[in-house]
mmCIF file of C-alpha atoms and ligand atoms in Angstrom:
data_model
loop_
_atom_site.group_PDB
_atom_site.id
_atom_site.type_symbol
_atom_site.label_atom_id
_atom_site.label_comp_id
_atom_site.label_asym_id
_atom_site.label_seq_id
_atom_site.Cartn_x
_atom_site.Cartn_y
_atom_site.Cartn_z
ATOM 1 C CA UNK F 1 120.391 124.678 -25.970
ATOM 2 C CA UNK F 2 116.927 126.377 -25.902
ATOM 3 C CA UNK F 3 116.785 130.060 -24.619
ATOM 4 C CA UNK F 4 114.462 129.414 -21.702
ATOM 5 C CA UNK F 5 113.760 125.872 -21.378
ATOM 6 C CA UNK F 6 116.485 124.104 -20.076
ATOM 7 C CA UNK F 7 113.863 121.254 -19.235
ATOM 8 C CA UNK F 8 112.953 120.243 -22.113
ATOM 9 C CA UNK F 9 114.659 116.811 -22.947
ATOM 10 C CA UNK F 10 115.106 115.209 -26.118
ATOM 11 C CA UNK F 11 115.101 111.215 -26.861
ATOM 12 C CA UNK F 12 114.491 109.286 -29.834
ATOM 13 C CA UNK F 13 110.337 107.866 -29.664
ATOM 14 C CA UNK F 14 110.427 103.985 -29.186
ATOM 15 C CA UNK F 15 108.545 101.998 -31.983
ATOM 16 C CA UNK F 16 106.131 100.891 -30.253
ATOM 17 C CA UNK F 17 104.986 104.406 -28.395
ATOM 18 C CA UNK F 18 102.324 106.391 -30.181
ATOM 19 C CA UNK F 19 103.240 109.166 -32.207
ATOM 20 C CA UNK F 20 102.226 112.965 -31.631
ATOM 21 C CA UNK F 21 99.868 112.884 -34.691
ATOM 22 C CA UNK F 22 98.902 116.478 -33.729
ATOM 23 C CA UNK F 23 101.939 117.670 -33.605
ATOM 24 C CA UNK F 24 103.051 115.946 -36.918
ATOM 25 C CA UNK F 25 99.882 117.428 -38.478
ATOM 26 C CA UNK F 26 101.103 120.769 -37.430
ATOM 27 C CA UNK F 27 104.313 120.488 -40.193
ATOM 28 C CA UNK F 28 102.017 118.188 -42.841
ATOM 29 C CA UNK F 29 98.520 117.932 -42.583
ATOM 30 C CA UNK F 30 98.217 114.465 -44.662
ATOM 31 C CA UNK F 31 97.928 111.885 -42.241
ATOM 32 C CA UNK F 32 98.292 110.357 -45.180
ATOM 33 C CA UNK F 33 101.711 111.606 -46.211
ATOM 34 C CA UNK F 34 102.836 111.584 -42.661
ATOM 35 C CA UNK F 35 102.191 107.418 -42.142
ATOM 36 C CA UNK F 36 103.867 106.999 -45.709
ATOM 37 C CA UNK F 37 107.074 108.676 -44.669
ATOM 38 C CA UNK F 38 107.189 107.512 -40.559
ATOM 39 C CA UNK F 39 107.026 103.844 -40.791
ATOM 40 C CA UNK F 40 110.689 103.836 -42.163
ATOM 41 C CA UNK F 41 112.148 107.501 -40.395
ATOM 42 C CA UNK F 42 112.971 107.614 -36.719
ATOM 43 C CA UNK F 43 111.235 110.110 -34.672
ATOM 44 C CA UNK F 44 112.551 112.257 -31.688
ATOM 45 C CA UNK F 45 110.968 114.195 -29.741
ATOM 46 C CA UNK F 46 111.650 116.728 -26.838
ATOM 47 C CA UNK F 47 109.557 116.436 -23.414
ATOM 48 C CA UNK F 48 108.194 119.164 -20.910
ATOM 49 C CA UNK F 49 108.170 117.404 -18.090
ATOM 50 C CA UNK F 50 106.230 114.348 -19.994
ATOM 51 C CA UNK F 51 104.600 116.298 -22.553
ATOM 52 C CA UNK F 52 105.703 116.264 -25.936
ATOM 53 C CA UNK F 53 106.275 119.312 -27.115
ATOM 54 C CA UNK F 54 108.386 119.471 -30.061
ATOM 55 C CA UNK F 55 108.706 116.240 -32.527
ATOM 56 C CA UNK F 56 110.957 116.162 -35.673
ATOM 57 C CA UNK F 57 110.981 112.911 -37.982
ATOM 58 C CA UNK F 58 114.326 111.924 -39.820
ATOM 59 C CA UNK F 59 114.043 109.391 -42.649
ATOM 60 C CA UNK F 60 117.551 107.664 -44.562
ATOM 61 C CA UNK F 61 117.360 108.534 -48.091
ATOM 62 C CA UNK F 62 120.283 106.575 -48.996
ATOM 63 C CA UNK F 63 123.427 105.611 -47.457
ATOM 64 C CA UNK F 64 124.701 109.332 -47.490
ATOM 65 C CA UNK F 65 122.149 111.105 -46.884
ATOM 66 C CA UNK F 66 119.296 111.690 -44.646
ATOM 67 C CA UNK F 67 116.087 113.873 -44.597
ATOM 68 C CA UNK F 68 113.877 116.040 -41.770
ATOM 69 C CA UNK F 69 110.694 115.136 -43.190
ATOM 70 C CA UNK F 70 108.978 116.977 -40.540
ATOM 71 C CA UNK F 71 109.602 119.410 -37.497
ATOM 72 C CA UNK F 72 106.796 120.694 -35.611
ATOM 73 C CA UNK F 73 106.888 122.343 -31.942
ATOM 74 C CA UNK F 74 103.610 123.311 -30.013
ATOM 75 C CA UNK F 75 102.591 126.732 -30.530
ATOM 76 C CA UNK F 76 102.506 127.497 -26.948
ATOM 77 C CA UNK F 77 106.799 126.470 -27.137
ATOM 78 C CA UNK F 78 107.725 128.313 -30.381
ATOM 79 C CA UNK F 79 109.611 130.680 -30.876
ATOM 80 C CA UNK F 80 111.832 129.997 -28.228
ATOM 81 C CA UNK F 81 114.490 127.606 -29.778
ATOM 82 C CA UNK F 82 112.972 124.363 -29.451
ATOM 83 C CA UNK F 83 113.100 123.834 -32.731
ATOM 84 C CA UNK F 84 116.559 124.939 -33.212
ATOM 85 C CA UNK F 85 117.098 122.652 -30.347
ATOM 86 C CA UNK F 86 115.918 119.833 -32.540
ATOM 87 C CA UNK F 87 117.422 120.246 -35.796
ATOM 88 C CA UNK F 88 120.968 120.383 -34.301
ATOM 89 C CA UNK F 89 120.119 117.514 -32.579
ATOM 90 C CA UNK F 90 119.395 115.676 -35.777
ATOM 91 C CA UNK F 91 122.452 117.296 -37.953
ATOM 92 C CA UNK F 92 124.581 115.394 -34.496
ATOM 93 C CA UNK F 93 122.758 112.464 -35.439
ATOM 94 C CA UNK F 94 123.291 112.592 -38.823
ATOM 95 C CA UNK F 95 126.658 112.967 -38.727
ATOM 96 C CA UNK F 96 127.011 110.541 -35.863
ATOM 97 C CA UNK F 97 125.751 107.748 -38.565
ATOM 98 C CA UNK F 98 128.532 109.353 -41.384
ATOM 99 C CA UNK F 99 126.099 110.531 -43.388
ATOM 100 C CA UNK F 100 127.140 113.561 -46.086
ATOM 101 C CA UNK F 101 124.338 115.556 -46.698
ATOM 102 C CA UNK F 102 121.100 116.570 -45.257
ATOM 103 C CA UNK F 103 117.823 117.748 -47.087
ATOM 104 C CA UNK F 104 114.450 119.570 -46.087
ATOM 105 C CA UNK F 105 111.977 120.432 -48.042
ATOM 106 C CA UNK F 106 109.137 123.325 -47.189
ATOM 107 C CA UNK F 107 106.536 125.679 -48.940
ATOM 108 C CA UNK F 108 106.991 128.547 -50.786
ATOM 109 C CA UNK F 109 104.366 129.837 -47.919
ATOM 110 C CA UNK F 110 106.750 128.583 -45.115
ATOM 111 C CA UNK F 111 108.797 132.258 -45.105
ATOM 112 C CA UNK F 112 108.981 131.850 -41.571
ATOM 113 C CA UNK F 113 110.420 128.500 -41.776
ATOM 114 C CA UNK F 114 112.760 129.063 -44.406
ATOM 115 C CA UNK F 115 114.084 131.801 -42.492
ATOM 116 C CA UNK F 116 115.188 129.169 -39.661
ATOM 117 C CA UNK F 117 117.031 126.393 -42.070
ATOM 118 C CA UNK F 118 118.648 128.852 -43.799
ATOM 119 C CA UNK F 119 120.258 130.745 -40.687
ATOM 120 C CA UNK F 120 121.436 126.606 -40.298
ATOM 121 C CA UNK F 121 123.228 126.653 -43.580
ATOM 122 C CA UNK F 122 120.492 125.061 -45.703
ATOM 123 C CA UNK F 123 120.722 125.969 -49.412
ATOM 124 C CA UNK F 124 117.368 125.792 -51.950
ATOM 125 C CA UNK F 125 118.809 123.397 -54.461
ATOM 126 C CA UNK F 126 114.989 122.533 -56.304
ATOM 127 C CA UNK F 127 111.952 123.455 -56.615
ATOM 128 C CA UNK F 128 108.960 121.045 -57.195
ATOM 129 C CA UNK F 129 106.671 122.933 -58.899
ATOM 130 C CA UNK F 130 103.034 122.766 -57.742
ATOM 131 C CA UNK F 131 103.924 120.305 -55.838
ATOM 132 C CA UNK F 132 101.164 120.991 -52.681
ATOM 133 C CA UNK F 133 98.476 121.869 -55.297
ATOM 134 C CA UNK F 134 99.520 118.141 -56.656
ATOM 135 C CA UNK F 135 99.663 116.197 -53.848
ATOM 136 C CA UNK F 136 97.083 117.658 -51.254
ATOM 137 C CA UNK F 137 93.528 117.982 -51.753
ATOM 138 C CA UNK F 138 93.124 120.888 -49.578
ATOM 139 C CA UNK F 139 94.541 124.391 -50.644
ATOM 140 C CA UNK F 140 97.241 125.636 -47.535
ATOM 141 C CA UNK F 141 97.692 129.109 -46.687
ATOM 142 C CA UNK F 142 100.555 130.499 -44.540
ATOM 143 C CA UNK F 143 101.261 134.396 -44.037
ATOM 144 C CA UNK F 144 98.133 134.736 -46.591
ATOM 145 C CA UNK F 145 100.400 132.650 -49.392
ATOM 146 C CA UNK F 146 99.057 129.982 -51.185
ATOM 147 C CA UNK F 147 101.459 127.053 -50.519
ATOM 148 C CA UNK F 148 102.114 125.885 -54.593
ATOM 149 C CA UNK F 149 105.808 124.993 -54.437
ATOM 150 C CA UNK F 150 108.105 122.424 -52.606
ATOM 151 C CA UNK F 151 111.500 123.902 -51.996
ATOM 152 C CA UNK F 152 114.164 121.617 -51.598
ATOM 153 C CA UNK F 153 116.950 122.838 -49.332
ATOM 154 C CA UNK F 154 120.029 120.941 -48.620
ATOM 155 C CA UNK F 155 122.975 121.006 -45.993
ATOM 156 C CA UNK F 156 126.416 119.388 -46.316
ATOM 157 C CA UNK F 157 127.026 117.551 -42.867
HETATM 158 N N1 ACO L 1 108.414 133.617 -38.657
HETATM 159 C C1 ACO L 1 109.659 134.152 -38.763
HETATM 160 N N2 ACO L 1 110.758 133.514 -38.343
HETATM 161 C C2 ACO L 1 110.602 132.325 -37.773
HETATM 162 C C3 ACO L 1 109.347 131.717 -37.592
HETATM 163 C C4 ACO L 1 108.234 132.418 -38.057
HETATM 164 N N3 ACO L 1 107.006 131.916 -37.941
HETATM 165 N N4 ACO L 1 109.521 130.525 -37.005
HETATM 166 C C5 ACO L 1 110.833 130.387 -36.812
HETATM 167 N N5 ACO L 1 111.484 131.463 -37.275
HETATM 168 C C6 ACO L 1 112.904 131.671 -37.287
HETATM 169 C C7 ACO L 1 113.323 132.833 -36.482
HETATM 170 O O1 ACO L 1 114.181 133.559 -37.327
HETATM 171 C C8 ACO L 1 114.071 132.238 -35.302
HETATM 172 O O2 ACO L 1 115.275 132.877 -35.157
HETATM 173 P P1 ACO L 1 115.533 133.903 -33.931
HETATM 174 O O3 ACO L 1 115.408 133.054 -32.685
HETATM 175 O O4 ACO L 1 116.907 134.376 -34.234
HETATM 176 O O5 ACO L 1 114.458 134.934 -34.063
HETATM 177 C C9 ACO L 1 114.435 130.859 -35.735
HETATM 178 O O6 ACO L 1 113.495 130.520 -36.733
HETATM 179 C C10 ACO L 1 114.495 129.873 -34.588
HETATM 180 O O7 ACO L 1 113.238 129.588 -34.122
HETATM 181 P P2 ACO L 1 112.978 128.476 -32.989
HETATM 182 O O8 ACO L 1 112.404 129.145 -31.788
HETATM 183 O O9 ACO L 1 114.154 127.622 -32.812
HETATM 184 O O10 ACO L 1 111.863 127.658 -33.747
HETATM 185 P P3 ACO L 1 110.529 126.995 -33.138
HETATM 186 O O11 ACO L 1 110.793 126.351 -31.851
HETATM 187 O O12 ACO L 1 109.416 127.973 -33.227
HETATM 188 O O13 ACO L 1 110.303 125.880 -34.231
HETATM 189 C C11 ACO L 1 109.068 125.392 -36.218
HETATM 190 C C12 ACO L 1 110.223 126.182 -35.603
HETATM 191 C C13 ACO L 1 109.321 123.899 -36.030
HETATM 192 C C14 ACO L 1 109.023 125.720 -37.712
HETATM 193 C C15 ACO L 1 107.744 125.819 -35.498
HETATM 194 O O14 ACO L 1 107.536 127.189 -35.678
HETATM 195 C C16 ACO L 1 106.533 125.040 -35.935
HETATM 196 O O15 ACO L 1 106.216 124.003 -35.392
HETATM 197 N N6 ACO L 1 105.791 125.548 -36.946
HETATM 198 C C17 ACO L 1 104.574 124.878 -37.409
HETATM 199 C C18 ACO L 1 104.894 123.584 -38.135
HETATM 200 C C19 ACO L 1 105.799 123.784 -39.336
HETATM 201 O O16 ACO L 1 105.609 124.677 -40.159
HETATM 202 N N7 ACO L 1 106.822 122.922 -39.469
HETATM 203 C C20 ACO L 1 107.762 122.927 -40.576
HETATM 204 C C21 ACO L 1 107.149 122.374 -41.817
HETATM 205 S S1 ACO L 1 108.358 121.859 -43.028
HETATM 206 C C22 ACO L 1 108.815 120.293 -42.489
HETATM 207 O O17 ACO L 1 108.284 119.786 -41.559
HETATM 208 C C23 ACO L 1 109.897 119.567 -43.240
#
């Protein structure tokens, strides 16, 4: 559970509800990328009070395994095990559904970030080299590093 918000509540977002594009935006900035990946993922979020403050999207890769294609929580909530909250809730759900492995994939910016799925048991299997100078046409800075690389990490569930 999270360390000080006990309620915050977490449910998977009906299809037909809007999505929390600026929360999404937050872990991908392609709207682009996001609506490529989200039309075929299903997408939880957790509410204070009705506000959405944390959002994390998991897509089916194949029968065995699954992928968090994106995790965001509202900068006002961070840092306070939200987003802890929500990838154990997905790595339940995951299992839940038999699948065998789990996969994430970040920055080479995203130190912060790769701090968290690691202390989770998430393992860098690839990199995808230049993959964010590739694929986005705006240059992304976190912690004053260029984002370049994707790094693939992977869990077994
Ligand atoms: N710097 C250092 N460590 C961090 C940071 C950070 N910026 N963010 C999280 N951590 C680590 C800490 O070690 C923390 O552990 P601790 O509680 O023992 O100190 C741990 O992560 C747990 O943090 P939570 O409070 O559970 O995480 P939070 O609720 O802040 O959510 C998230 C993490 C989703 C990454 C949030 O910071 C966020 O929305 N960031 C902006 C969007 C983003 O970068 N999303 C991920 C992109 S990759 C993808 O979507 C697949």
């Amino acid at each position: 559970m999270t360390k000080n918000h006990h309620y915050i509540r977490f449910k998977r977002l009906g299809k037909n509800e809007p999505l929390p594009y600026g929360l999404l935006l937050l872990a991908d900035p392609s709207k682009e990328m996001i609506d490529s990946y989200v039309k075929d993922s299903d997408v939880f979020v957790t509410l204070h009070n009705e506000d959405i403050v944390g959002v994390v999207v998991l897509l089916s890769l194949t029968t065995d395994e699954v992928e968090i294609k994106n995790i965001a929580v509202k900068p006002d909530f961070q840092g306070e095990g939200i987003g802890s909250y929500l990838i154990e809730n997905v790595i339940n759900i995951a299992k839940h559904k038999m699948k065998k492995n789990i996969f994430i994939g970040t920055s080479n910016s995203s130190v912060g970030q790769l701090s968290l799925y690691q202390k989770f048991g998430f393992e860098i299997v690839e990199i995808k080299k230049d993959y964010f100078i590739e694929n986005y046409t705006d240059a992304i800075y976190e912690y004053g590093i260029q984002a370049k690389h994707l790094l693939v990490l992977k869990m077994d569930l």
